[in-house]
Amino acid sequence: MATADAGLRRLLADSGEDRGWVSPRTDLVTALLGLWFGIGLMIDAWAHTNLPSELETFFTPWHAVFYSGFAAVAGWIIWQVLRNVRTGRQGVAAVPMGYLAGLVAIPAFAAFGFADMMWHTFLGIETSVDILFSPSHLGLVATMMLIVTTPLRSAWHAPDVGVRPSLWRLLPALVGLAFATTLVSLFLSYGDALQQGADDVVTAFSDLDRSVWLATAMVITNVITLAPVLLLVRRWQPPFGSVTLMYAIVALMPGAQTTFRNLPILLAFVAAGLVSDLLIRWLRPSAARRGAYWAFAGLSAFATWSLYIGVASATAGSLPSVPELWTGAPIVAGLIGLLLGALFLPDAAPGSQ
């Protein structure tokens, strides 16, 4: 026992070398395994929403996909550390840049997974909004976010990424950031405007009493989806298609929860990503161009929710009957976007014009 403890202490003792970066291909594998992990969560979310009568045990096919995805990405991250240990590195020096938080989150996720199994065994299976407040689920989503954003942290200061990365080089970071956004949207899905169908949008904005929930949900969803894009644009000049890709991934979670019954709304959101990519190309927002950054934040939000209401109205065959709501809601979204832009970039980077 003493020998084992001594060996563990030697392994954890930092050998002092500068931490290195993994290759872009390694980050891509991490992102793809995170994709497996994330899709497993989407399948589980779909099951909780659509098959409540079949959720009588922790051991379900969708939990198998979810936890096997965790095992795959966890094993891959641990393997990157072990490869460095074999070269003589020890402690933190053996952990690649960007991978430390994900590594620490692995045993924490496993502990919350065990707690979740115990919770389901003794307290039952959640089938409604209570699933979003379960302590074990909250622990799982927090640690999962640290794991799936590993490629984002890896790319953040990687010397080969640069200010204007290619879409291929930035792809792992985009996938990680998008899936982190889906996790937030899942646990705030009681305020997710993307789960609404076209008829629901038109009906809600035709009734002042019913409009309150939708207006609130639009604000919540606007902040959840725009904030990661503003983070991305503040750090890099993202290649064309970046926001479209992110929004396509983000749309999968509300799609899974509604069995894609609201497909026109989801496609409108993906189209909004394309509009945002066009705005990035036109305005060239960056940390050094505060005015362009603020303009992008406001216009991107305004365009997103204009498309949302426009596509809903076209699909339903009529405009909402309260004009103040359907004309003013995109303006509110744009103003919130502008405020987020000012919060993310209160002043231009030093040396800007």
XYZ file of C-alpha atoms in Angstrom:
353
model
C 0.000 0.000 0.000
C 2.827 2.390 0.926
C 4.616 1.508 -2.321
C 1.486 2.264 -4.335
C 1.021 5.608 -2.576
C 4.634 6.544 -3.232
C 4.267 5.638 -6.894
C 1.133 7.730 -7.194
C 2.843 10.727 -5.590
C 5.739 10.398 -8.040
C 3.303 10.257 -10.956
C 1.420 13.349 -9.810
C 4.538 15.359 -9.024
C 4.988 17.933 -11.777
C 8.158 17.249 -13.759
C 8.360 20.921 -14.762
C 8.275 20.816 -18.575
C 6.204 23.337 -20.488
C 2.859 21.830 -21.465
C 2.415 21.184 -25.157
C -0.469 21.188 -27.620
C -2.034 18.192 -29.298
C -2.297 18.025 -33.077
C -5.353 19.384 -34.912
C -6.246 15.783 -35.792
C -6.266 14.849 -32.093
C -8.566 17.782 -31.329
C -10.839 16.656 -34.161
C -11.078 13.150 -32.710
C -11.859 14.666 -29.303
C -14.631 16.737 -30.910
C -16.072 13.773 -32.815
C -16.139 11.615 -29.686
C -17.785 14.556 -27.933
C -20.319 14.485 -30.768
C -21.127 10.874 -29.862
C -21.436 11.961 -26.233
C -23.710 14.888 -27.142
C -25.937 12.881 -29.471
C -26.365 10.330 -26.688
C -27.672 13.126 -24.470
C -30.056 14.247 -27.229
C -31.413 10.716 -27.564
C -31.900 10.572 -23.814
C -33.661 13.967 -23.837
C -35.923 12.705 -26.632
C -36.766 9.583 -24.617
C -37.616 11.563 -21.481
C -39.932 13.794 -23.523
C -41.553 11.225 -25.795
C -41.336 7.854 -24.011
C -42.057 8.579 -20.329
C -43.890 5.286 -19.875
C -40.744 3.320 -20.819
C -38.438 5.076 -18.353
C -38.760 2.585 -15.533
C -35.056 1.859 -15.050
C -31.683 3.559 -15.287
C -30.490 0.889 -17.736
C -31.985 2.013 -21.056
C -30.685 1.968 -24.660
C -30.416 5.770 -24.682
C -28.424 5.787 -21.453
C -26.162 3.190 -23.093
C -25.451 5.544 -26.013
C -24.923 8.471 -23.656
C -22.574 6.758 -21.215
C -20.667 4.874 -23.927
C -20.012 8.269 -25.532
C -18.655 9.458 -22.212
C -16.438 6.376 -21.920
C -15.085 6.935 -25.430
C -14.186 10.604 -25.039
C -12.905 10.056 -21.482
C -10.664 7.220 -22.622
C -9.320 9.345 -25.464
C -8.486 12.296 -23.181
C -6.791 10.009 -20.648
C -4.817 8.389 -23.467
C -3.394 11.794 -24.491
C -2.065 12.204 -20.959
C -0.673 8.674 -20.773
C 1.210 9.207 -24.036
C 3.023 12.112 -22.429
C 3.635 10.132 -19.246
C 5.423 7.502 -21.359
C 7.867 10.184 -22.539
C 8.801 10.963 -18.927
C 6.469 13.839 -18.161
C 4.671 13.840 -14.824
C 1.859 15.748 -13.162
C 0.388 18.751 -14.947
C 3.280 18.742 -17.429
C 1.811 15.532 -18.914
C -1.563 17.148 -19.636
C -1.862 18.862 -23.049
C -2.866 22.506 -23.148
C -6.658 22.839 -22.956
C -7.168 19.307 -21.646
C -6.736 19.792 -17.890
C -10.318 20.881 -17.104
C -11.707 18.013 -19.197
C -9.434 15.541 -17.447
C -10.534 16.729 -13.997
C -14.192 16.586 -15.111
C -13.977 12.897 -16.051
C -14.016 11.410 -12.513
C -16.497 14.094 -11.438
C -18.858 13.095 -14.277
C -18.515 9.422 -13.320
C -19.396 10.291 -9.711
C -22.474 12.235 -10.797
C -23.411 9.350 -13.101
C -23.341 6.969 -10.147
C -25.352 9.477 -8.103
C -27.871 9.659 -10.946
C -28.245 5.881 -10.973
C -28.844 5.891 -7.201
C -31.317 8.773 -7.556
C -33.308 6.909 -10.201
C -33.175 3.679 -8.235
C -34.506 5.098 -4.981
C -36.455 8.203 -6.035
C -37.726 7.246 -9.489
C -37.378 8.557 -13.054
C -38.162 12.176 -13.903
C -40.523 12.590 -16.862
C -41.339 16.298 -16.836
C -39.698 19.634 -16.052
C -38.304 18.093 -12.857
C -35.614 16.420 -14.973
C -34.086 19.868 -15.486
C -33.669 20.490 -11.744
C -32.350 17.115 -10.591
C -29.056 17.746 -8.699
C -27.403 14.731 -10.290
C -28.416 15.925 -13.762
C -27.077 19.408 -13.049
C -23.761 17.889 -11.993
C -23.674 15.786 -15.147
C -24.305 18.735 -17.445
C -21.711 20.942 -15.718
C -18.967 18.335 -15.980
C -20.062 17.339 -19.478
C -19.645 20.948 -20.587
C -16.037 20.925 -19.381
C -15.399 17.738 -21.351
C -17.004 18.726 -24.679
C -15.356 22.179 -24.692
C -11.867 20.653 -24.481
C -11.170 21.306 -28.218
C -12.234 24.943 -27.747
C -9.759 25.462 -24.895
C -7.092 23.615 -26.865
C -7.509 25.941 -29.850
C -7.848 29.135 -27.811
C -4.115 29.905 -27.668
C -2.765 27.199 -29.989
C 0.170 28.688 -31.946
C -0.964 27.285 -35.302
C -4.540 28.660 -35.201
C -3.914 32.376 -35.702
C -6.464 35.165 -35.917
C -7.956 33.972 -39.222
C -8.168 30.180 -38.937
C -9.560 27.992 -41.680
C -12.897 26.308 -41.151
C -11.178 22.938 -40.993
C -8.724 24.076 -38.301
C -11.434 25.711 -36.217
C -13.920 22.850 -36.681
C -13.181 21.026 -33.377
C -13.540 24.265 -31.397
C -16.801 25.105 -33.199
C -18.262 21.675 -32.452
C -17.284 21.941 -28.784
C -18.709 25.453 -28.436
C -21.934 24.473 -30.199
C -22.489 21.454 -27.976
C -21.847 23.551 -24.881
C -24.631 25.805 -26.144
C -26.963 22.828 -26.581
C -26.336 21.852 -22.952
C -27.387 25.288 -21.736
C -30.436 25.263 -23.997
C -31.423 21.808 -22.736
C -31.406 22.833 -19.086
C -33.284 26.028 -19.855
C -35.641 24.307 -22.287
C -38.674 25.467 -20.301
C -37.788 28.828 -21.875
C -36.672 27.616 -25.320
C -38.398 29.465 -28.162
C -36.958 27.021 -30.715
C -39.268 24.281 -29.432
C -42.333 26.155 -30.657
C -44.116 25.301 -33.881
C -45.161 27.880 -36.441
C -48.813 27.838 -35.365
C -47.761 28.241 -31.731
C -45.764 31.386 -32.550
C -48.588 32.993 -34.512
C -51.172 32.059 -31.885
C -49.053 33.361 -29.006
C -48.406 36.722 -30.660
C -52.102 37.043 -31.432
C -53.039 36.963 -27.750
C -51.610 39.454 -25.257
C -51.960 37.024 -22.352
C -50.310 34.112 -24.135
C -47.584 36.288 -25.641
C -45.748 36.773 -22.345
C -44.221 33.309 -22.310
C -43.077 33.444 -25.943
C -41.604 36.934 -25.580
C -39.675 35.765 -22.506
C -38.539 32.582 -24.234
C -37.258 34.586 -27.196
C -35.145 36.725 -24.863
C -33.714 33.647 -23.104
C -32.976 31.811 -26.351
C -31.499 34.938 -27.903
C -28.962 35.265 -25.088
C -28.137 31.535 -25.030
C -27.467 31.311 -28.767
C -25.867 34.699 -29.426
C -23.413 34.799 -26.505
C -21.229 31.903 -27.819
C -21.098 33.545 -31.251
C -19.949 36.828 -29.718
C -17.292 34.932 -27.764
C -16.134 33.315 -31.012
C -16.009 36.599 -32.915
C -14.161 38.354 -30.098
C -11.407 35.738 -30.167
C -11.093 35.020 -33.907
C -12.178 36.242 -37.300
C -14.203 33.087 -37.935
C -14.258 31.597 -41.431
C -17.441 31.707 -43.459
C -19.857 28.968 -42.397
C -18.825 28.949 -38.737
C -22.087 30.318 -37.318
C -24.195 28.261 -39.728
C -22.462 25.099 -38.513
C -22.899 26.088 -34.875
C -26.586 26.922 -35.298
C -27.197 23.648 -37.142
C -25.774 21.735 -34.159
C -27.660 23.876 -31.641
C -30.933 23.224 -33.502
C -30.546 19.474 -32.961
C -31.433 19.615 -29.250
C -34.864 21.292 -29.584
C -35.377 19.120 -32.650
C -34.758 15.965 -30.609
C -37.100 17.170 -27.874
C -39.921 17.865 -30.356
C -39.165 14.984 -32.767
C -38.521 17.723 -35.376
C -42.219 18.574 -35.589
C -41.191 22.240 -35.717
C -38.741 21.780 -38.601
C -39.518 25.117 -40.351
C -38.589 27.019 -37.163
C -35.350 25.059 -36.820
C -34.446 25.646 -40.470
C -35.134 29.362 -39.989
C -32.635 29.333 -37.136
C -29.997 27.641 -39.307
C -30.695 30.232 -42.023
C -30.098 32.903 -39.392
C -26.659 31.388 -38.899
C -25.991 31.891 -42.603
C -27.122 35.528 -42.321
C -24.756 35.975 -39.381
C -21.897 34.553 -41.457
C -22.714 37.083 -44.186
C -22.744 39.878 -41.596
C -19.325 38.774 -40.366
C -17.954 38.920 -43.909
C -19.517 42.345 -44.491
C -18.828 44.064 -41.146
C -15.552 42.277 -40.218
C -16.240 42.532 -36.461
C -13.334 41.895 -34.122
C -11.901 42.921 -30.775
C -10.074 45.726 -32.585
C -13.231 46.989 -34.328
C -15.653 47.739 -31.529
C -18.225 49.548 -33.678
C -18.410 46.680 -36.146
C -18.601 44.192 -33.268
C -21.519 46.024 -31.660
C -23.281 46.372 -35.020
C -22.875 42.669 -35.698
C -24.270 41.744 -32.267
C -27.406 43.829 -32.777
C -28.006 42.994 -36.438
C -27.401 39.266 -35.981
C -30.014 39.080 -33.206
C -32.477 41.226 -35.149
C -32.111 39.088 -38.280
C -32.425 35.809 -36.334
C -35.732 36.676 -34.725
C -37.112 38.427 -37.796
C -36.580 35.158 -39.659
C -38.124 33.245 -36.759
C -41.363 35.256 -36.904
C -41.327 35.519 -40.697
C -40.953 31.784 -41.290
C -43.535 30.994 -38.593
C -46.030 33.359 -40.238
C -45.355 31.996 -43.724
C -45.728 28.402 -42.518
C -48.899 29.122 -40.539
C -50.340 31.139 -43.400
C -50.970 34.359 -41.489
C -49.271 37.066 -39.459
C -49.911 37.346 -35.707
C -52.825 39.679 -35.060
C -50.998 41.989 -32.622
C -48.635 44.038 -34.824
C -46.753 45.555 -31.893
C -45.612 42.082 -30.864
C -44.379 40.710 -34.152
C -42.755 43.968 -35.232
C -41.281 44.858 -31.840
C -39.965 41.454 -30.749
C -37.066 41.395 -33.273
C -36.176 44.958 -32.264
C -36.047 43.894 -28.605
C -33.807 40.997 -29.638
C -31.547 43.372 -31.573
C -31.256 45.745 -28.607
C -30.377 42.853 -26.309
C -27.790 41.751 -28.868
C -26.326 45.256 -28.847
C -26.152 45.221 -25.049
C -24.428 41.822 -25.115
C -21.945 43.222 -27.609
C -21.188 46.126 -25.307
C -20.795 43.712 -22.384
C -18.473 41.365 -24.271
C -16.410 44.198 -25.746
C -16.730 47.384 -23.670
C -13.665 48.879 -25.349
C -11.653 48.098 -28.446
C -8.418 46.157 -28.127
C -5.249 48.250 -27.644
C -3.769 49.523 -30.868
C -7.116 49.643 -32.707
C -8.074 52.552 -34.849
